[in-house]
Short mmCIF file of C-alpha atoms in Angstrom, two decimals:
data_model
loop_
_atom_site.label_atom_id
_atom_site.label_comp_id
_atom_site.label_asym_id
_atom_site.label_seq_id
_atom_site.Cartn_x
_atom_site.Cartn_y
_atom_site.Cartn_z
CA UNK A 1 28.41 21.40 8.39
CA UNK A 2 30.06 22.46 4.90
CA UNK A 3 33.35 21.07 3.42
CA UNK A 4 35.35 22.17 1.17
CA UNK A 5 35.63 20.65 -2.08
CA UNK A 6 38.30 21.88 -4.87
CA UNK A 7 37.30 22.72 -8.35
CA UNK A 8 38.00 20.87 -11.04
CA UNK A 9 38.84 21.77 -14.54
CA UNK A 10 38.62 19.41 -17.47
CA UNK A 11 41.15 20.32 -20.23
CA UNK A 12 40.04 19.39 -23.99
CA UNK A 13 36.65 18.57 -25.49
CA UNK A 14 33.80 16.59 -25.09
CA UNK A 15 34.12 13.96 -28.03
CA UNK A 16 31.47 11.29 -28.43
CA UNK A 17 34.02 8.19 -29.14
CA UNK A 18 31.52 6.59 -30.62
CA UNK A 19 31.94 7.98 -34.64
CA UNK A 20 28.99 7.75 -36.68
CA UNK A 21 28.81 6.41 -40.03
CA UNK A 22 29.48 8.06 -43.41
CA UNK A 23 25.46 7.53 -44.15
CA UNK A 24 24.56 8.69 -41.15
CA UNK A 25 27.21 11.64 -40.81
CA UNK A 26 25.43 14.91 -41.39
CA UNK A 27 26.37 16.38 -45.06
CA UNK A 28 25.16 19.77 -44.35
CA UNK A 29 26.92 22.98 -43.39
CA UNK A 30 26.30 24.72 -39.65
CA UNK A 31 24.20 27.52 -39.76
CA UNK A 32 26.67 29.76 -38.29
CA UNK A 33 25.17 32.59 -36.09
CA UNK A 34 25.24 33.51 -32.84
CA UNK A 35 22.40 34.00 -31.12
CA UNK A 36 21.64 37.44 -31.51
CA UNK A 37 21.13 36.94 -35.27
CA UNK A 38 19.31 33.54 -34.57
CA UNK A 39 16.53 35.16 -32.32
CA UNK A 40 15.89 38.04 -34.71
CA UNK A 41 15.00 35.91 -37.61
CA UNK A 42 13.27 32.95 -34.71
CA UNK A 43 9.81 34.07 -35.70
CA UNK A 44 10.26 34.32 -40.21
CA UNK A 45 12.10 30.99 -39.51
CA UNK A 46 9.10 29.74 -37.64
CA UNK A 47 6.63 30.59 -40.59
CA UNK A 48 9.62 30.02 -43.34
CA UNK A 49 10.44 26.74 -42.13
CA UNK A 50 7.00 25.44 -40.54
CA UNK A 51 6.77 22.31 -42.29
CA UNK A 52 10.08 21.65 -41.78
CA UNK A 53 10.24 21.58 -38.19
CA UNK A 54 6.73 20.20 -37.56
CA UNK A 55 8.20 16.99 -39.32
CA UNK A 56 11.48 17.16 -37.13
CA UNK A 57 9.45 17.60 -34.10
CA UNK A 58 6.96 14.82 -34.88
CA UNK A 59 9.76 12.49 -35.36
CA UNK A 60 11.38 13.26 -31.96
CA UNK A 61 8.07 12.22 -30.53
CA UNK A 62 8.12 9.17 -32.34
CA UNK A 63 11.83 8.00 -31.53
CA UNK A 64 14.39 8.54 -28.65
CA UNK A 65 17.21 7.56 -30.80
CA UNK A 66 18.86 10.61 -31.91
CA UNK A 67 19.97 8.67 -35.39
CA UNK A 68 16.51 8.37 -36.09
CA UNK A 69 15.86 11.92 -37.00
CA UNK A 70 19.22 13.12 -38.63
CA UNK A 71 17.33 13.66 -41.85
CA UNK A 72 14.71 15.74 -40.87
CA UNK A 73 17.36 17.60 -38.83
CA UNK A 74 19.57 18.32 -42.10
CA UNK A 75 16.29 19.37 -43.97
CA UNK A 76 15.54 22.20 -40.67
CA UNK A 77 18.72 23.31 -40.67
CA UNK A 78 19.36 23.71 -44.88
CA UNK A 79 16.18 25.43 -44.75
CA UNK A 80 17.85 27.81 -41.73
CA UNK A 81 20.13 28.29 -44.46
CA UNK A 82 18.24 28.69 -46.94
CA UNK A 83 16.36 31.63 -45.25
CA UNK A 84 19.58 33.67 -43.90
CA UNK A 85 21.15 33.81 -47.62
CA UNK A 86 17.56 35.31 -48.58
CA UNK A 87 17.52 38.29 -45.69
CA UNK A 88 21.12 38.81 -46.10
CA UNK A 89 20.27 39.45 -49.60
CA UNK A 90 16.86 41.15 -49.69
CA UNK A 91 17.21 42.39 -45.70
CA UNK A 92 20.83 42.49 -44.70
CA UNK A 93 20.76 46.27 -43.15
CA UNK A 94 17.70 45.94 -41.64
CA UNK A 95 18.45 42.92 -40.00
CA UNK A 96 21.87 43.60 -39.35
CA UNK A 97 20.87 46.56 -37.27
CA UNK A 98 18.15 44.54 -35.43
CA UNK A 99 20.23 42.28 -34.41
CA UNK A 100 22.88 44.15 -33.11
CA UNK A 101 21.05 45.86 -31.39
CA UNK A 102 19.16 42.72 -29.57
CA UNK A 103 22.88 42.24 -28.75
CA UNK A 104 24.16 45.32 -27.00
CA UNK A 105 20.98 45.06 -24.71
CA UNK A 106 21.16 41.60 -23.42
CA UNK A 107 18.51 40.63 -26.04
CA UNK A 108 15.74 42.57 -24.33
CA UNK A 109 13.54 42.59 -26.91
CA UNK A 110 11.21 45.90 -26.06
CA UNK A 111 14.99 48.39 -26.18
CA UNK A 112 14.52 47.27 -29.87
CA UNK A 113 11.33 47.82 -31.31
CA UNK A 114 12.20 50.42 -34.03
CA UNK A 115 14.86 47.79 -35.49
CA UNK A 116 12.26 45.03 -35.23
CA UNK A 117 9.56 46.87 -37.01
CA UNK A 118 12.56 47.94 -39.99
CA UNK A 119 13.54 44.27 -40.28
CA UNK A 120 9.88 43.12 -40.36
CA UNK A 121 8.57 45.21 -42.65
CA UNK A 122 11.80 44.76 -45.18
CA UNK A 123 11.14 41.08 -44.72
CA UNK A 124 7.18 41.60 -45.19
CA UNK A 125 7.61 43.98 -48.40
CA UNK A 126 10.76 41.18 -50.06
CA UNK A 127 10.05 37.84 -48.91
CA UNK A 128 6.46 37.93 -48.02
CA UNK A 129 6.66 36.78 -45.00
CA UNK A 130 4.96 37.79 -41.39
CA UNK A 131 5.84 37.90 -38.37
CA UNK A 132 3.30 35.71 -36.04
CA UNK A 133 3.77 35.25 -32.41
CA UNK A 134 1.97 32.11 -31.01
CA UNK A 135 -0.95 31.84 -28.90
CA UNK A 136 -1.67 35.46 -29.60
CA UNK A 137 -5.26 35.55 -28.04
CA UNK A 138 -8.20 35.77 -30.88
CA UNK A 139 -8.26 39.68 -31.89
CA UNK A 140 -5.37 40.92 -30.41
CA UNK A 141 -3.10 43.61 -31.40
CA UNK A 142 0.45 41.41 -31.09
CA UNK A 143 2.68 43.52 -28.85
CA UNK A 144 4.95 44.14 -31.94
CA UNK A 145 2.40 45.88 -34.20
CA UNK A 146 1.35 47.89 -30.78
CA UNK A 147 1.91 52.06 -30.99
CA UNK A 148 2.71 51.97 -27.67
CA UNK A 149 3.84 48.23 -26.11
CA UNK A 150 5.20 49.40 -23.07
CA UNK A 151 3.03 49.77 -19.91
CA UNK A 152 3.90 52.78 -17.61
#
């Protein structure tokens, strides 16, 4: 037997009422994209940013308190930062283009290969940096670098 139940709709924001103190309180800007742009640059930020986040993540294992890691989360997300004011410098049409077009397909990665392999190899050639995919298995072309990554 099923009954029916109105919607709701809550009006207004979620606010923590609890306000945190001014040496708590992050002092760092948002990063600002959406998440088209975000998941382009995932895998640089990865490598860019590696120590960064490894010490974020090992103090999220260490503490449930969310206070506890505000620091290490202001030093991921400055070095976030940090690397999107170097590609929109060195790699801004390259990426720009990737990204868009990660964003008129849904983010289906595989529609946007061509863009992908642009922005990577502007960010390669500038910044020095490479694109590595985890647990790629030992001598393995990565599906990126592939001539031909689709299967038919």
């Amino acid at each position: 037997m099923t009954t029916h139940r109105e919607g709701t709709f809550v009006e207004g924001l979620w606010v923590e009422p609890a306000q945190l103190s001014s040496e708590t309180a992050p002092t760092v800007a948002e990063v600002g994209c959406t998440s088209a742009p975000l998941e382009s640059m995932a895998f640089h930020f990865a490598s860019f940013c590696k120590k960064y986040n490894d010490d974020y993540v090992k103090c999220k294992n260490e503490s449930q308190d969310p206070k506890h890691c505000l620091k290490e989360g202001r030093k991921v997300t400055r070095c976030a930062l940090d690397l999107i004011g170097k590609l929109k410098e060195n790699c801004d049409a390259q990426w720009t283009k990737h990204w868009e077009c990660l964003d008129m397909n849904n983010h289906t990665l595989f529609k946007c290969r061509k863009e992908e392999k642009e922005f990577n190899d502007c960010v390669f050639k500038r910044l020095g940096l490479t694109k590595v995919i985890p647990e790629t298995p030992e001598g393995a072309t990565p599906i990126h670098l592939k001539e031909k990554p689709l299967y038919k």
